[in-house]
Each structure stands twice: as C-alpha cells, then as structure tokens.
Amino acid sequence: MKIKKVLVTGGAGYIGSHTCVELLQEGYDVVCADNFVNSSPIAMDRVAQITGKTIPVHELDFCDYPAVKKFFTNETVDAVIHFAGHKAVGESVENPLKYYENNLLSLINLCKAMGKDIRKNLVFSSSATVYGFPDQLPIEEDSPVDSFNPYGRTKLFIEQILQDIWATDNAWNISILRYFNPVAAHPSGLIGEDPAGIPNNLMPYIAQVAIGRLERLRIFGADYDTPDGTGVRDFIHVVDLAKGHVAAMRKLETSPGLMVHNLGTGRGYSVLELVNTFAEVNNVQVPYEIVGRRPGDVAANYASTDKAKKELGWEAQCGIRQMVLDTWNWQSKNPNGYSFD
Ligand code: WQD
C-alpha cells in the first residue's frame, strides 16, 4: 500500500531528527512523537528551518499505553519509524531494568496500538550490537546474533518479538535496520548529535575535545589485532543512515513481509584513523592518551552492505572526510549542543 503519512517516534533525537528531514524532503507527511528525556524540542525547530516545513510534535512516552492508544485514536498514520528508546550501552549495564522496561514496553505498547489498525508498516531501529563478537567480517545479516549487554539484548529481544508478531499476523510489514556506528550531522550544522552529559561514543567525544569542552580523548586500547592496534568500526554518516530508512520504508510499500538489513558503509576505520582525519581535515588539535581496553569492546566490526544495496537500492555515499567535516561544522556552530547555557 502507498505510504503517505509517517509517525517518527523519538523524532527529536539524533537519528530521528535527521530522518524527519529526509522524509519531508521526499514529500512524506511527518508526525513526531517524543518524550524529550534524551532530546530537545529545539531540534524540531531546526528541522523546520532546514525543510521549510513545520511538523506536528506530540510529547508522548511510549511506556504510557493509554496515552499511546489515545494518540492512535486521534491520528491516522500509514507507517511508523520507531527510534524511541534508551541507547547508552554503559548505562544499560549499570541499570538493566531501566532498559528492559523502557525499550521493551515502548515497543510492545506501540505494536498493541498499531495492531488495531490495518496499516501495520513498521521500521525498527536495531543495532549491530546484536551481532556480539563477530566470528567473521564483514558481518552478514545471517551472521549469528548474541548480544553481551542489556542495551543490545533489548534490540535482540525486540527483533524476536517482531518476528513472532509477523509470524502470527502477516498483515504486518516490518523492516529491521541494524545500524553500525552512526556519526556526523546534517551539512547545515543545524541538527546533530547532542549527548546528555559526557559522551559515551567516540565521535562526539572527539568533537567536544576539539571544541575545548573536554580536556583529552582516552583511546581505549591500542593492543587489538588491528592495523594500528586501536578498535575498528564501520562509521556511517547519519544522513546516509536517514536515507536508508526512507529506502526501507519504500521497500515495504512494494514488498510486504519482514526484512532485516545492515546499514553501514562496508568499510572499517580505526579509532586513530578517525582522530587523525578529524584533526587534519578540520585543522584542529585532538589531544589523546592511550589507556586500557574498555570492557565489552570488540576489536573490529564492519558491515556487509550487499543485501541493502540489492534489496533496498541503497548504499552509503559519504566518506570519512565528510563525516568529520560535518561533525565539526555542527559542534563549532553549537558548542553546547541545543542548550544555550
Ligand atoms: C567506538 C570505538 C571504542 C569512546 C556503540 C554501541 C552501538 C551503537 C554505536 C547505538 C571503540 C573507542 C570510544 C572513547 C575510545 N550505538 N572509543 N574512546 O562501542 O562501537 O558502539 O555505539 O546503537 O550499539 O554499542 O561505539 O563510539 O562507543 O566506540 O577509544 O572515549 O571507539 O573503544 O573501539 P561502539 P563507540
């Protein structure tokens, strides 16, 4: 069926806001729902600035089923792209129950509410973390899955819940997208990654060191079995990632069913390569020190991208230089992210 109106849950977040931009620019009608626990309403003003289109924004906690049900009573959408959820690996280890309750209950409430409608088109934000410690590279979609932290397990459990729902009711059309390492920002510098507190992830940490908010980067381990000893990851530009969601939703219109795709570039870069490229391209200093390994880190992972290219007609376009340029453009224009304090 033709999809016209799309609900983006977590639409004020990092990947959600970038996906709202791409959907609007592709001519979709977009509605955003977010509880703003880990995002800012300012991001939606910026989306309007970029696209010239203002979208309805609902403050909504997907753990609140009566509120979710009310939303779907008042609003009719043709598809949902589901980003809403907690996503910090370290925090999930410290507080697993918070992650299981929030991430699983949000999804279950969403599916219960959607289940009452004929339009059951869902794109789910999963993660390469579901692959755990890969036994071969690049990682294919049919590689073994087994996650080693509560955050990753919520993604794994949700994937299984969606498989079970689809098995009992083929009226569902579901796309599961496994992201590798989302980085960078829209080239306008108006929207970008704005982590609460000290960043867990590498790229925002580098950017905050470069802008002077943090003193130096700690590189977790330089003794891995990789070309320069530091971790290797498949960094993917968030705009490419957003376009991947539009491609997946388009596929649901023509090919009903349940599908799983990696969203990566198929190319791994090491931590040191990223740091040095960031400094060189942006002509900034990124002081760092090598420290011990971070528990739970894999040495290397990067995606097989054949399936997404063949079935979705999508492949990442941006290289590492564009990623570091756009990251710095966002950070230097928004030294404190969306807050102005
Ligand atoms: C990348 C590399 C670190 C910080 C996680 C989640 C994954 C996804 C992306 C949500 C590793 C090194 C990092 C630092 C460092 N998130 N590093 N110093 O762990 O690959 O993936 O974020 O979906 O699900 O698991 O990303 O950016 O934390 O680490 O040396 O201060 O950078 O050791 O090699 P990761 P990351």
Short mmCIF file of N, CA and C in Angstrom, two decimals, residues 224-302:
data_model
loop_
_atom_site.label_atom_id
_atom_site.label_comp_id
_atom_site.label_asym_id
_atom_site.label_seq_id
_atom_site.Cartn_x
_atom_site.Cartn_y
_atom_site.Cartn_z
N TYR A 224 44.87 -4.18 20.11
CA TYR A 224 43.97 -5.10 19.42
C TYR A 224 44.65 -5.64 18.17
N ASP A 225 44.16 -6.73 17.64
CA ASP A 225 44.72 -7.32 16.42
C ASP A 225 44.14 -6.59 15.21
N THR A 226 44.51 -5.30 15.10
CA THR A 226 44.02 -4.44 14.00
C THR A 226 45.25 -3.71 13.43
N PRO A 227 45.12 -3.08 12.27
CA PRO A 227 46.31 -2.47 11.63
C PRO A 227 47.12 -1.56 12.55
N ASP A 228 46.45 -0.70 13.35
CA ASP A 228 47.24 0.17 14.23
C ASP A 228 47.00 -0.14 15.71
N GLY A 229 46.32 -1.25 15.96
CA GLY A 229 46.13 -1.70 17.35
C GLY A 229 44.88 -1.13 18.01
N THR A 230 44.29 -0.07 17.41
CA THR A 230 43.07 0.50 18.04
C THR A 230 41.84 -0.10 17.37
N GLY A 231 40.70 0.06 18.03
CA GLY A 231 39.45 -0.55 17.56
C GLY A 231 39.08 -0.09 16.16
N VAL A 232 38.44 -0.96 15.40
CA VAL A 232 37.98 -0.65 14.04
C VAL A 232 36.46 -0.72 14.01
N ARG A 233 35.85 0.34 13.44
CA ARG A 233 34.39 0.39 13.38
C ARG A 233 33.92 0.86 12.01
N ASP A 234 32.67 0.53 11.68
CA ASP A 234 32.05 0.96 10.42
C ASP A 234 31.25 2.23 10.72
N PHE A 235 31.91 3.38 10.60
CA PHE A 235 31.25 4.66 10.86
C PHE A 235 30.41 5.04 9.65
N ILE A 236 29.15 5.39 9.91
CA ILE A 236 28.25 5.74 8.80
C ILE A 236 27.65 7.11 9.07
N HIS A 237 27.63 7.96 8.04
CA HIS A 237 27.10 9.33 8.16
C HIS A 237 25.59 9.25 8.46
N VAL A 238 25.15 10.04 9.42
CA VAL A 238 23.75 9.97 9.86
C VAL A 238 22.77 10.33 8.74
N VAL A 239 23.21 11.16 7.78
CA VAL A 239 22.32 11.48 6.64
C VAL A 239 22.17 10.24 5.74
N ASP A 240 23.25 9.50 5.55
CA ASP A 240 23.14 8.23 4.80
C ASP A 240 22.21 7.27 5.53
N LEU A 241 22.35 7.24 6.84
CA LEU A 241 21.51 6.35 7.66
C LEU A 241 20.04 6.74 7.51
N ALA A 242 19.76 8.03 7.55
CA ALA A 242 18.37 8.52 7.43
C ALA A 242 17.80 8.13 6.06
N LYS A 243 18.62 8.28 5.04
CA LYS A 243 18.16 7.91 3.68
C LYS A 243 17.88 6.40 3.60
N GLY A 244 18.63 5.64 4.38
CA GLY A 244 18.41 4.19 4.42
C GLY A 244 17.03 3.85 4.95
N HIS A 245 16.54 4.68 5.89
CA HIS A 245 15.19 4.45 6.45
C HIS A 245 14.11 4.72 5.41
N VAL A 246 14.33 5.77 4.62
CA VAL A 246 13.36 6.09 3.56
C VAL A 246 13.34 4.95 2.54
N ALA A 247 14.52 4.45 2.20
CA ALA A 247 14.62 3.35 1.22
C ALA A 247 13.92 2.09 1.76
N ALA A 248 14.10 1.82 3.06
CA ALA A 248 13.48 0.62 3.66
C ALA A 248 11.96 0.77 3.67
N MET A 249 11.47 1.97 3.98
CA MET A 249 10.02 2.18 4.02
C MET A 249 9.42 2.05 2.63
N ARG A 250 10.15 2.55 1.63
CA ARG A 250 9.70 2.42 0.23
C ARG A 250 9.58 0.93 -0.14
N LYS A 251 10.53 0.16 0.35
CA LYS A 251 10.54 -1.28 0.03
C LYS A 251 9.30 -1.95 0.63
N LEU A 252 8.89 -1.49 1.81
CA LEU A 252 7.70 -2.08 2.45
C LEU A 252 6.46 -1.84 1.60
N GLU A 253 6.46 -0.74 0.85
CA GLU A 253 5.28 -0.42 0.02
C GLU A 253 5.14 -1.46 -1.10
N THR A 254 6.28 -1.94 -1.59
CA THR A 254 6.20 -2.83 -2.78
C THR A 254 6.43 -4.30 -2.42
N SER A 255 7.11 -4.53 -1.30
CA SER A 255 7.42 -5.93 -0.95
C SER A 255 7.01 -6.19 0.49
N PRO A 256 5.77 -6.55 0.70
CA PRO A 256 5.31 -6.81 2.08
C PRO A 256 6.07 -7.96 2.73
N GLY A 257 6.10 -7.95 4.04
CA GLY A 257 6.76 -9.03 4.77
C GLY A 257 7.63 -8.50 5.87
N LEU A 258 8.62 -9.31 6.29
CA LEU A 258 9.57 -8.89 7.32
C LEU A 258 10.98 -9.00 6.74
N MET A 259 11.76 -7.93 6.88
CA MET A 259 13.10 -7.95 6.29
C MET A 259 14.10 -7.33 7.27
N VAL A 260 15.36 -7.81 7.16
CA VAL A 260 16.45 -7.35 8.04
C VAL A 260 17.59 -6.85 7.15
N HIS A 261 18.10 -5.64 7.44
CA HIS A 261 19.22 -5.12 6.65
C HIS A 261 20.24 -4.42 7.55
N ASN A 262 21.51 -4.61 7.22
CA ASN A 262 22.59 -3.82 7.82
C ASN A 262 22.58 -2.43 7.19
N LEU A 263 22.80 -1.40 8.00
CA LEU A 263 23.06 -0.07 7.46
C LEU A 263 24.47 0.34 7.91
N GLY A 264 25.40 0.16 7.00
CA GLY A 264 26.80 0.51 7.24
C GLY A 264 27.42 0.90 5.92
N THR A 265 28.74 1.16 5.94
CA THR A 265 29.42 1.53 4.69
C THR A 265 30.18 0.35 4.10
N GLY A 266 30.40 -0.70 4.94
CA GLY A 266 31.20 -1.84 4.48
C GLY A 266 32.70 -1.59 4.63
N ARG A 267 33.05 -0.42 5.23
CA ARG A 267 34.47 -0.05 5.37
C ARG A 267 34.74 0.25 6.84
N GLY A 268 35.76 -0.39 7.40
CA GLY A 268 36.09 -0.09 8.80
C GLY A 268 37.22 0.92 8.89
N TYR A 269 37.13 1.82 9.85
CA TYR A 269 38.21 2.76 10.14
C TYR A 269 38.59 2.58 11.61
N SER A 270 39.87 2.75 11.91
CA SER A 270 40.31 2.61 13.30
C SER A 270 40.06 3.91 14.06
N VAL A 271 40.10 3.79 15.37
CA VAL A 271 39.94 4.96 16.24
C VAL A 271 40.99 6.01 15.90
N LEU A 272 42.24 5.57 15.76
CA LEU A 272 43.32 6.53 15.46
C LEU A 272 43.13 7.17 14.10
N GLU A 273 42.68 6.40 13.12
CA GLU A 273 42.41 6.97 11.79
C GLU A 273 41.35 8.06 11.89
N LEU A 274 40.33 7.81 12.69
CA LEU A 274 39.25 8.81 12.81
C LEU A 274 39.78 10.07 13.50
N VAL A 275 40.53 9.87 14.58
CA VAL A 275 41.08 11.01 15.32
C VAL A 275 41.99 11.85 14.42
N ASN A 276 42.89 11.19 13.71
CA ASN A 276 43.85 11.92 12.87
C ASN A 276 43.15 12.59 11.69
N THR A 277 42.14 11.93 11.12
CA THR A 277 41.41 12.54 10.00
C THR A 277 40.62 13.76 10.48
N PHE A 278 40.03 13.63 11.66
CA PHE A 278 39.26 14.76 12.24
C PHE A 278 40.17 15.98 12.41
N ALA A 279 41.36 15.74 12.99
CA ALA A 279 42.30 16.85 13.26
C ALA A 279 42.81 17.46 11.96
N GLU A 280 43.15 16.60 11.00
CA GLU A 280 43.74 17.09 9.74
C GLU A 280 42.71 17.84 8.90
N VAL A 281 41.52 17.26 8.72
CA VAL A 281 40.50 17.89 7.85
C VAL A 281 40.02 19.21 8.44
N ASN A 282 39.88 19.25 9.76
CA ASN A 282 39.33 20.46 10.40
C ASN A 282 40.40 21.39 10.95
N ASN A 283 41.65 20.97 10.80
CA ASN A 283 42.77 21.80 11.27
C ASN A 283 42.61 22.18 12.74
N VAL A 284 42.31 21.14 13.54
CA VAL A 284 42.16 21.35 15.00
C VAL A 284 43.04 20.34 15.73
N GLN A 285 43.25 20.59 17.02
CA GLN A 285 44.02 19.66 17.87
C GLN A 285 43.06 18.73 18.58
N VAL A 286 43.40 17.44 18.61
CA VAL A 286 42.61 16.50 19.41
C VAL A 286 43.58 15.72 20.30
N PRO A 287 43.96 16.32 21.44
CA PRO A 287 44.89 15.62 22.34
C PRO A 287 44.29 14.31 22.85
N TYR A 288 45.12 13.27 22.92
CA TYR A 288 44.60 11.98 23.40
C TYR A 288 45.68 11.23 24.16
N GLU A 289 45.25 10.24 24.91
CA GLU A 289 46.18 9.32 25.57
C GLU A 289 45.65 7.89 25.39
N ILE A 290 46.53 6.97 25.27
CA ILE A 290 46.15 5.56 25.14
C ILE A 290 45.97 5.01 26.56
N VAL A 291 44.80 4.40 26.82
CA VAL A 291 44.58 3.79 28.14
C VAL A 291 44.18 2.33 27.90
N GLY A 292 43.75 1.65 28.95
CA GLY A 292 43.39 0.22 28.81
C GLY A 292 42.13 0.02 27.99
N ARG A 293 41.89 -1.21 27.60
CA ARG A 293 40.70 -1.55 26.82
C ARG A 293 39.42 -1.28 27.62
N ARG A 294 38.32 -0.99 26.93
CA ARG A 294 37.02 -0.83 27.59
C ARG A 294 36.34 -2.20 27.60
N PRO A 295 35.89 -2.66 28.78
CA PRO A 295 35.25 -3.99 28.80
C PRO A 295 34.08 -4.07 27.82
N GLY A 296 33.99 -5.19 27.12
CA GLY A 296 32.85 -5.39 26.22
C GLY A 296 33.11 -4.93 24.80
N ASP A 297 34.22 -4.22 24.57
CA ASP A 297 34.51 -3.76 23.21
C ASP A 297 34.98 -4.92 22.33
N VAL A 298 34.51 -4.92 21.07
CA VAL A 298 35.06 -5.88 20.10
C VAL A 298 36.24 -5.21 19.42
N ALA A 299 37.17 -6.00 18.88
CA ALA A 299 38.34 -5.42 18.20
C ALA A 299 37.90 -4.69 16.94
N ALA A 300 37.05 -5.37 16.16
CA ALA A 300 36.67 -4.78 14.87
C ALA A 300 35.28 -5.24 14.48
N ASN A 301 34.53 -4.33 13.84
CA ASN A 301 33.32 -4.80 13.16
C ASN A 301 32.98 -3.85 12.03
N TYR A 302 32.56 -4.42 10.93
CA TYR A 302 32.05 -3.61 9.82
C TYR A 302 31.09 -4.47 9.00
#
